Amino acid sequence: MTNDEIENSSSTAPPTNDENTKNGTENPAASSSTEKLEAPADFNGPTSDRKCTDVLCVVFFLVAVAGMSVVGWEAIRGGDYRVVLYPMDYDGNICGTDYGDIDMTQYKFLYPVNKQAGGVCVKKCPRLSSPISEPVDISALVTYNGTYAIGDASNTNTNVTSFVSSYITVADYSTSTNAISCTPATCHPFLPTNNNNNGSIAFASTWTSQGVNRGSGYAFYLADTSNYMNRCVMTQDAVSYLQNMLHDVSNDDNGTSSSSAATDDDSTGEKMSRIGSDLYTARAYIMGCGGGIAVVIGFLYSFFLRVPGTLVLMVWGSLLATVGVLGYIGYYAHGEAAEWDRAAASSSS
């Protein structure tokens, strides 16, 4: 810029606030930040034209709130959150609580006995160590009524019984009507002697017995476990040991067991390992459906909401479909519960 342009620009600069005050005028830009805006006297605001535009939706919403309130009240009145947080034994008691017929406050962990019907509450998950050299002790069983040590035919060897109790402490189920104890005939028909101490035969005898019944009875072996969410899960070494024993039994020539025993083992640790491997194998489908297809469906749903004439159909279709699915789930659950009640009544009679 030339000197003349600089002089002209400075001479045309806007007046300052002091100059405005002297001239009796006020700068609107300067006063807008200090003065409070006031609405006209006849201004009612946007609320005067607002009203309920979807009365039926309000009715559905109130019904849903009432239904959830009933469910919540029933849960508070007759439910117990501890049923969800803590494991339940075969007798309906919650380990670590006083929920049930037996107080299990001191027995916080669940030891699996039956792979289908649960286990028993124990003080701590057993960890096998010296003098037990193997991760599974086939001479000791955990039953629905305490421990059973295969010390002699009458199971009165107090030294063996106290030895097993040093590894695991089972709650007292003697008052339960569902408690079942082991006997030599039901849990260990073959008792190894000093002259015939064949571990494979002894294992086959208990594995196919009425008590153990390939993991579906009322007794199971004392095994090395680790705590997982208050559940005693067999370690991988214990699972491998049982699998090896089952393999030896299936190949045994003495005819004391069938080869089907080797395929019936389904321990808790093996289940967890299988679930983890399945999730890893299907990770592409899981991520694809959860991250890809869900995003596409959400985008299409949002797009159709903008199409004229489809808003009501999309909203009410989604609402009615959700109510219908929940209603069908409730109907199906009610039917299954009634069927279980009829089956239980017929079996008891």
Short mmCIF file of C-alpha atoms in Angstrom, two decimals:
data_model
loop_
_atom_site.label_atom_id
_atom_site.label_comp_id
_atom_site.label_asym_id
_atom_site.label_seq_id
_atom_site.Cartn_x
_atom_site.Cartn_y
_atom_site.Cartn_z
CA MET A 1 0.00 0.00 0.00
CA THR A 2 1.09 3.57 -0.66
CA ASN A 3 1.23 6.26 1.97
CA ASP A 4 -1.95 7.83 0.57
CA GLU A 5 -3.86 4.54 0.85
CA ILE A 6 -2.70 4.06 4.44
CA GLU A 7 -3.84 7.59 5.34
CA ASN A 8 -7.23 7.06 3.67
CA SER A 9 -7.81 3.70 5.42
CA SER A 10 -6.95 5.14 8.80
CA SER A 11 -9.21 8.07 8.26
CA THR A 12 -12.20 5.80 7.47
CA ALA A 13 -11.78 3.49 10.50
CA PRO A 14 -15.00 2.82 12.46
CA PRO A 15 -15.51 4.95 15.53
CA THR A 16 -14.69 3.49 18.92
CA ASN A 17 -17.18 2.97 21.73
CA ASP A 18 -15.99 6.18 23.36
CA GLU A 19 -16.63 8.08 20.16
CA ASN A 20 -20.09 6.52 19.87
CA THR A 21 -20.86 7.55 23.41
CA LYS A 22 -19.71 11.08 22.74
CA ASN A 23 -21.83 11.25 19.59
CA GLY A 24 -24.90 9.93 21.46
CA THR A 25 -25.01 6.67 19.48
CA GLU A 26 -24.37 3.10 20.52
CA ASN A 27 -22.64 0.29 18.64
CA PRO A 28 -25.12 -2.64 18.28
CA ALA A 29 -22.30 -5.21 18.13
CA ALA A 30 -20.82 -3.97 21.38
CA SER A 31 -24.13 -3.82 23.22
CA SER A 32 -25.41 -7.26 22.09
CA SER A 33 -23.13 -9.06 24.53
CA THR A 34 -24.31 -7.05 27.52
CA GLU A 35 -28.04 -6.57 26.98
CA LYS A 36 -30.58 -9.32 27.80
CA LEU A 37 -32.78 -10.41 24.94
CA GLU A 38 -36.50 -10.17 25.60
CA ALA A 39 -39.29 -11.86 23.66
CA PRO A 40 -42.27 -9.90 22.43
CA ALA A 41 -45.25 -9.73 24.77
CA ASP A 42 -47.46 -11.85 22.46
CA PHE A 43 -44.86 -14.63 21.96
CA ASN A 44 -46.11 -18.00 23.33
CA GLY A 45 -43.18 -20.20 22.20
CA PRO A 46 -43.30 -23.53 20.33
CA THR A 47 -45.05 -25.44 23.13
CA SER A 48 -48.43 -23.95 22.38
CA ASP A 49 -48.69 -26.04 19.18
CA ARG A 50 -47.36 -29.33 20.67
CA LYS A 51 -49.66 -32.30 21.23
CA CYS A 52 -49.61 -36.11 21.35
CA THR A 53 -49.32 -37.30 17.77
CA ASP A 54 -49.35 -41.09 18.40
CA VAL A 55 -51.79 -42.09 21.10
CA LEU A 56 -51.57 -45.82 20.30
CA CYS A 57 -47.81 -45.79 20.82
CA VAL A 58 -48.31 -44.20 24.22
CA VAL A 59 -50.72 -47.00 25.12
CA PHE A 60 -48.16 -49.64 24.10
CA PHE A 61 -45.48 -47.84 26.07
CA LEU A 62 -47.61 -47.72 29.21
CA VAL A 63 -48.47 -51.41 28.84
CA ALA A 64 -44.76 -52.24 28.47
CA VAL A 65 -43.89 -50.19 31.55
CA ALA A 66 -46.64 -51.91 33.53
CA GLY A 67 -45.47 -55.34 32.38
CA MET A 68 -41.85 -54.66 33.30
CA SER A 69 -43.01 -53.32 36.66
CA VAL A 70 -44.87 -56.57 37.34
CA VAL A 71 -41.81 -58.62 36.36
CA GLY A 72 -39.61 -56.50 38.60
CA TRP A 73 -41.99 -56.80 41.52
CA GLU A 74 -42.22 -60.58 41.16
CA ALA A 75 -38.43 -60.80 40.98
CA ILE A 76 -38.07 -58.78 44.18
CA ARG A 77 -40.84 -60.66 45.98
CA GLY A 78 -40.01 -64.24 45.04
CA GLY A 79 -36.62 -64.20 43.33
CA ASP A 80 -33.02 -64.10 44.47
CA TYR A 81 -30.19 -62.54 42.46
CA ARG A 82 -27.75 -65.02 43.97
CA VAL A 83 -29.25 -67.76 41.80
CA VAL A 84 -27.71 -66.02 38.80
CA LEU A 85 -24.35 -65.12 40.36
CA TYR A 86 -23.48 -68.33 42.22
CA PRO A 87 -23.49 -72.00 41.13
CA MET A 88 -26.24 -74.41 42.19
CA ASP A 89 -25.59 -77.95 43.39
CA TYR A 90 -27.58 -81.05 42.45
CA ASP A 91 -29.93 -80.56 45.44
CA GLY A 92 -31.00 -77.00 44.59
CA ASN A 93 -28.71 -75.25 47.08
CA ILE A 94 -26.70 -72.19 46.03
CA CYS A 95 -23.02 -72.59 46.89
CA GLY A 96 -21.68 -69.79 49.09
CA THR A 97 -25.14 -68.71 50.31
CA ASP A 98 -27.94 -69.83 52.61
CA TYR A 99 -30.31 -70.25 49.67
CA GLY A 100 -31.84 -73.72 49.81
CA ASP A 101 -32.44 -76.37 52.44
CA ILE A 102 -28.77 -76.53 53.49
CA ASP A 103 -26.66 -73.54 54.54
CA MET A 104 -23.75 -73.40 52.07
CA THR A 105 -22.22 -70.15 53.27
CA GLN A 106 -18.88 -71.83 54.00
CA TYR A 107 -18.93 -73.87 50.77
CA LYS A 108 -18.49 -71.39 47.94
CA PHE A 109 -17.32 -73.63 45.11
CA LEU A 110 -19.05 -76.25 42.99
CA TYR A 111 -17.26 -79.52 42.29
CA PRO A 112 -18.70 -81.33 39.22
CA VAL A 113 -20.00 -84.83 39.88
CA ASN A 114 -22.57 -85.35 37.15
CA LYS A 115 -21.95 -83.69 33.78
CA GLN A 116 -25.69 -83.17 33.32
CA ALA A 117 -27.15 -82.61 36.79
CA GLY A 118 -24.45 -80.59 38.55
CA GLY A 119 -22.23 -81.32 41.51
CA VAL A 120 -21.67 -80.64 45.20
CA CYS A 121 -20.60 -77.55 47.12
CA VAL A 122 -17.06 -77.67 48.54
CA LYS A 123 -14.92 -75.33 50.63
CA LYS A 124 -12.22 -75.00 47.99
CA CYS A 125 -11.33 -76.47 44.65
CA PRO A 126 -8.96 -79.42 45.16
CA ARG A 127 -5.37 -79.16 43.92
CA LEU A 128 -3.71 -82.54 43.91
CA SER A 129 -0.08 -82.68 44.99
CA SER A 130 2.37 -85.05 46.62
CA PRO A 131 1.94 -87.83 47.68
CA ILE A 132 -0.63 -88.13 44.85
CA SER A 133 1.50 -88.45 41.74
CA GLU A 134 -1.31 -88.22 39.15
CA PRO A 135 -3.75 -85.36 38.43
CA VAL A 136 -6.68 -87.76 39.01
CA ASP A 137 -7.00 -90.12 41.97
CA ILE A 138 -9.13 -93.07 40.78
CA SER A 139 -9.17 -94.51 44.31
CA ALA A 140 -11.13 -91.52 45.67
CA LEU A 141 -14.63 -90.49 44.63
CA VAL A 142 -16.65 -87.34 45.32
CA THR A 143 -20.31 -88.31 45.70
CA TYR A 144 -23.69 -86.75 46.35
CA ASN A 145 -23.12 -87.50 50.03
CA GLY A 146 -19.48 -86.62 50.67
CA THR A 147 -16.30 -88.46 49.70
CA TYR A 148 -15.78 -92.17 49.21
CA ALA A 149 -12.28 -93.54 49.65
CA ILE A 150 -11.56 -96.95 48.22
CA GLY A 151 -9.45 -98.15 51.14
CA ASP A 152 -11.08 -101.49 51.77
CA ALA A 153 -14.31 -103.30 51.01
CA SER A 154 -16.21 -101.73 53.90
CA ASN A 155 -14.79 -98.25 53.33
CA THR A 156 -13.94 -97.96 57.03
CA ASN A 157 -10.27 -97.15 56.61
CA THR A 158 -10.20 -93.88 58.54
CA ASN A 159 -6.66 -93.10 57.39
CA VAL A 160 -7.68 -93.20 53.73
CA THR A 161 -10.86 -91.24 54.40
CA SER A 162 -9.00 -88.49 56.26
CA PHE A 163 -6.40 -88.46 53.49
CA VAL A 164 -9.06 -87.68 50.88
CA SER A 165 -10.65 -85.07 53.18
CA SER A 166 -7.35 -83.22 53.33
CA TYR A 167 -7.75 -82.39 49.63
CA ILE A 168 -11.48 -81.68 49.44
CA THR A 169 -14.15 -80.81 52.00
CA VAL A 170 -17.70 -81.50 50.83
CA ALA A 171 -20.75 -79.95 52.49
CA ASP A 172 -22.88 -82.13 54.75
CA TYR A 173 -25.68 -83.59 52.61
CA SER A 174 -26.81 -86.15 55.18
CA THR A 175 -30.10 -84.31 55.73
CA SER A 176 -30.95 -84.17 52.04
CA THR A 177 -33.50 -86.61 50.66
CA ASN A 178 -31.56 -86.68 47.38
CA ALA A 179 -28.22 -87.68 48.92
CA ILE A 180 -26.74 -90.90 47.52
CA SER A 181 -23.68 -92.65 48.92
CA CYS A 182 -21.29 -95.06 47.29
CA THR A 183 -20.88 -98.70 48.26
CA PRO A 184 -18.34 -101.20 46.95
CA ALA A 185 -21.07 -102.85 44.87
CA THR A 186 -22.33 -99.62 43.27
CA CYS A 187 -19.12 -97.62 42.80
CA HIS A 188 -16.24 -100.12 42.77
CA PRO A 189 -17.22 -103.71 42.07
CA PHE A 190 -13.58 -104.68 41.50
CA LEU A 191 -11.26 -103.90 44.41
CA PRO A 192 -7.52 -104.11 43.61
CA THR A 193 -5.48 -106.26 45.98
CA ASN A 194 -1.79 -106.52 46.62
CA ASN A 195 -1.56 -109.45 44.21
CA ASN A 196 -3.77 -107.96 41.54
CA ASN A 197 -3.38 -104.21 41.48
CA ASN A 198 -4.21 -103.48 37.85
CA GLY A 199 -4.96 -99.78 37.51
CA SER A 200 -6.71 -100.16 34.14
CA ILE A 201 -9.07 -102.81 35.50
CA ALA A 202 -9.74 -100.77 38.61
CA PHE A 203 -10.55 -97.69 36.55
CA ALA A 204 -12.82 -99.66 34.22
CA SER A 205 -14.64 -101.06 37.22
CA THR A 206 -15.50 -97.62 38.59
CA TRP A 207 -16.00 -95.88 35.24
CA THR A 208 -18.76 -98.24 34.17
CA SER A 209 -20.20 -98.68 37.66
CA GLN A 210 -23.62 -97.44 38.72
CA GLY A 211 -22.09 -94.66 40.81
CA VAL A 212 -19.78 -93.07 38.23
CA ASN A 213 -21.68 -94.24 35.14
CA ARG A 214 -19.27 -92.61 32.68
CA GLY A 215 -19.72 -89.21 34.30
CA SER A 216 -23.52 -89.37 34.45
CA GLY A 217 -23.91 -90.92 37.92
CA TYR A 218 -23.76 -89.65 41.48
CA ALA A 219 -19.99 -89.97 41.98
CA PHE A 220 -16.84 -88.84 40.21
CA TYR A 221 -13.10 -89.03 40.71
CA LEU A 222 -11.09 -86.66 42.84
CA ALA A 223 -9.21 -84.59 40.27
CA ASP A 224 -6.88 -81.63 40.09
CA THR A 225 -8.99 -78.53 39.42
CA SER A 226 -8.78 -74.77 39.17
CA ASN A 227 -11.32 -72.14 40.17
CA TYR A 228 -13.34 -70.52 37.39
CA MET A 229 -16.24 -68.30 38.55
CA ASN A 230 -16.67 -70.37 41.73
CA ARG A 231 -16.68 -73.60 39.73
CA CYS A 232 -14.00 -76.24 40.03
CA VAL A 233 -12.88 -76.93 36.47
CA MET A 234 -10.60 -79.89 35.77
CA THR A 235 -7.13 -78.90 34.64
CA GLN A 236 -5.88 -79.91 31.23
CA ASP A 237 -3.53 -82.47 32.81
CA ALA A 238 -6.47 -84.09 34.58
CA VAL A 239 -8.52 -84.19 31.38
CA SER A 240 -5.61 -85.72 29.46
CA TYR A 241 -5.08 -88.30 32.19
CA LEU A 242 -8.72 -89.40 32.04
CA GLN A 243 -8.60 -89.58 28.25
CA ASN A 244 -5.51 -91.79 28.41
CA MET A 245 -7.16 -94.03 30.98
CA LEU A 246 -10.24 -94.31 28.80
CA HIS A 247 -8.05 -95.21 25.83
CA ASP A 248 -6.36 -97.95 27.84
CA VAL A 249 -9.72 -99.27 28.98
CA SER A 250 -11.12 -99.38 25.44
CA ASN A 251 -8.07 -101.39 24.29
CA ASP A 252 -8.10 -103.73 27.31
CA ASP A 253 -8.42 -107.38 26.38
CA ASN A 254 -9.97 -108.50 29.65
CA GLY A 255 -13.47 -107.49 28.56
CA THR A 256 -14.24 -105.41 31.63
CA SER A 257 -15.27 -102.36 29.61
CA SER A 258 -16.54 -101.47 26.19
CA SER A 259 -14.93 -99.11 23.72
CA SER A 260 -17.89 -96.74 24.02
CA ALA A 261 -16.47 -95.52 27.34
CA ALA A 262 -13.71 -93.72 25.49
CA THR A 263 -16.21 -91.57 23.63
CA ASP A 264 -18.48 -90.69 26.55
CA ASP A 265 -16.09 -88.44 28.46
CA ASP A 266 -17.22 -84.83 28.32
CA SER A 267 -15.65 -83.03 31.25
CA THR A 268 -16.21 -79.38 32.05
CA GLY A 269 -12.66 -78.45 31.04
CA GLU A 270 -13.08 -80.15 27.69
CA LYS A 271 -16.38 -78.34 27.12
CA MET A 272 -14.78 -74.96 27.80
CA SER A 273 -11.87 -75.79 25.50
CA ARG A 274 -14.25 -76.87 22.75
CA ILE A 275 -16.32 -73.70 23.10
CA GLY A 276 -13.20 -71.54 22.88
CA SER A 277 -11.92 -73.35 19.80
CA ASP A 278 -15.32 -73.11 18.11
CA LEU A 279 -15.48 -69.37 18.75
CA TYR A 280 -11.99 -68.94 17.29
CA THR A 281 -12.84 -71.04 14.23
CA ALA A 282 -16.04 -69.07 13.59
CA ARG A 283 -14.50 -65.66 14.32
CA ALA A 284 -14.89 -64.54 10.69
CA TYR A 285 -18.62 -65.31 10.68
CA ILE A 286 -19.11 -63.73 14.10
CA MET A 287 -17.32 -60.53 13.14
CA GLY A 288 -18.95 -60.52 9.72
CA CYS A 289 -22.48 -60.83 11.09
CA GLY A 290 -21.90 -58.60 14.09
CA GLY A 291 -19.78 -55.94 12.43
CA GLY A 292 -20.72 -56.14 8.75
CA ILE A 293 -24.27 -57.38 8.23
CA ALA A 294 -25.56 -55.52 11.29
CA VAL A 295 -24.14 -52.25 9.96
CA VAL A 296 -25.69 -52.82 6.53
CA ILE A 297 -29.08 -53.67 8.01
CA GLY A 298 -28.92 -50.61 10.28
CA PHE A 299 -28.05 -48.39 7.30
CA LEU A 300 -30.91 -49.78 5.20
CA TYR A 301 -33.32 -49.39 8.09
CA SER A 302 -32.30 -45.75 8.52
CA PHE A 303 -32.58 -45.20 4.78
CA PHE A 304 -36.11 -46.59 4.53
CA LEU A 305 -37.18 -44.41 7.44
CA ARG A 306 -36.54 -41.41 5.14
CA VAL A 307 -38.63 -42.79 2.28
CA PRO A 308 -42.06 -41.10 2.17
CA GLY A 309 -44.87 -43.38 3.24
CA THR A 310 -42.70 -46.03 4.92
CA LEU A 311 -42.07 -44.37 8.28
CA VAL A 312 -45.25 -45.64 9.92
CA LEU A 313 -44.80 -49.10 8.41
CA MET A 314 -41.18 -49.40 9.60
CA VAL A 315 -41.82 -48.13 13.11
CA TRP A 316 -44.99 -50.10 13.79
CA GLY A 317 -43.70 -53.17 11.98
CA SER A 318 -40.61 -53.23 14.20
CA LEU A 319 -42.68 -52.64 17.32
CA LEU A 320 -45.24 -55.35 16.56
CA ALA A 321 -42.54 -57.80 15.47
CA THR A 322 -40.69 -57.31 18.76
CA VAL A 323 -43.87 -57.80 20.78
CA GLY A 324 -44.72 -60.90 18.73
CA VAL A 325 -41.27 -62.49 19.22
CA LEU A 326 -41.36 -61.84 22.97
CA GLY A 327 -44.89 -63.22 23.18
CA TYR A 328 -43.87 -66.40 21.35
CA ILE A 329 -40.87 -66.87 23.64
CA GLY A 330 -43.14 -66.55 26.66
CA TYR A 331 -45.66 -68.99 25.19
CA TYR A 332 -42.93 -71.52 24.36
CA ALA A 333 -41.33 -71.23 27.82
CA HIS A 334 -44.73 -71.70 29.49
CA GLY A 335 -45.41 -74.80 27.42
CA GLU A 336 -42.00 -76.30 28.20
CA ALA A 337 -42.46 -75.65 31.94
CA ALA A 338 -45.86 -77.33 31.87
CA GLU A 339 -44.36 -80.32 30.05
CA TRP A 340 -41.61 -80.61 32.66
CA ASP A 341 -44.19 -80.50 35.45
CA ARG A 342 -46.19 -83.29 33.82
CA ALA A 343 -43.06 -85.39 33.33
CA ALA A 344 -42.00 -84.86 36.96
CA ALA A 345 -45.48 -85.76 38.20
CA SER A 346 -45.59 -88.95 36.14
CA SER A 347 -42.10 -90.04 37.21
CA SER A 348 -42.88 -89.49 40.90
CA SER A 349 -46.10 -91.46 40.66
#
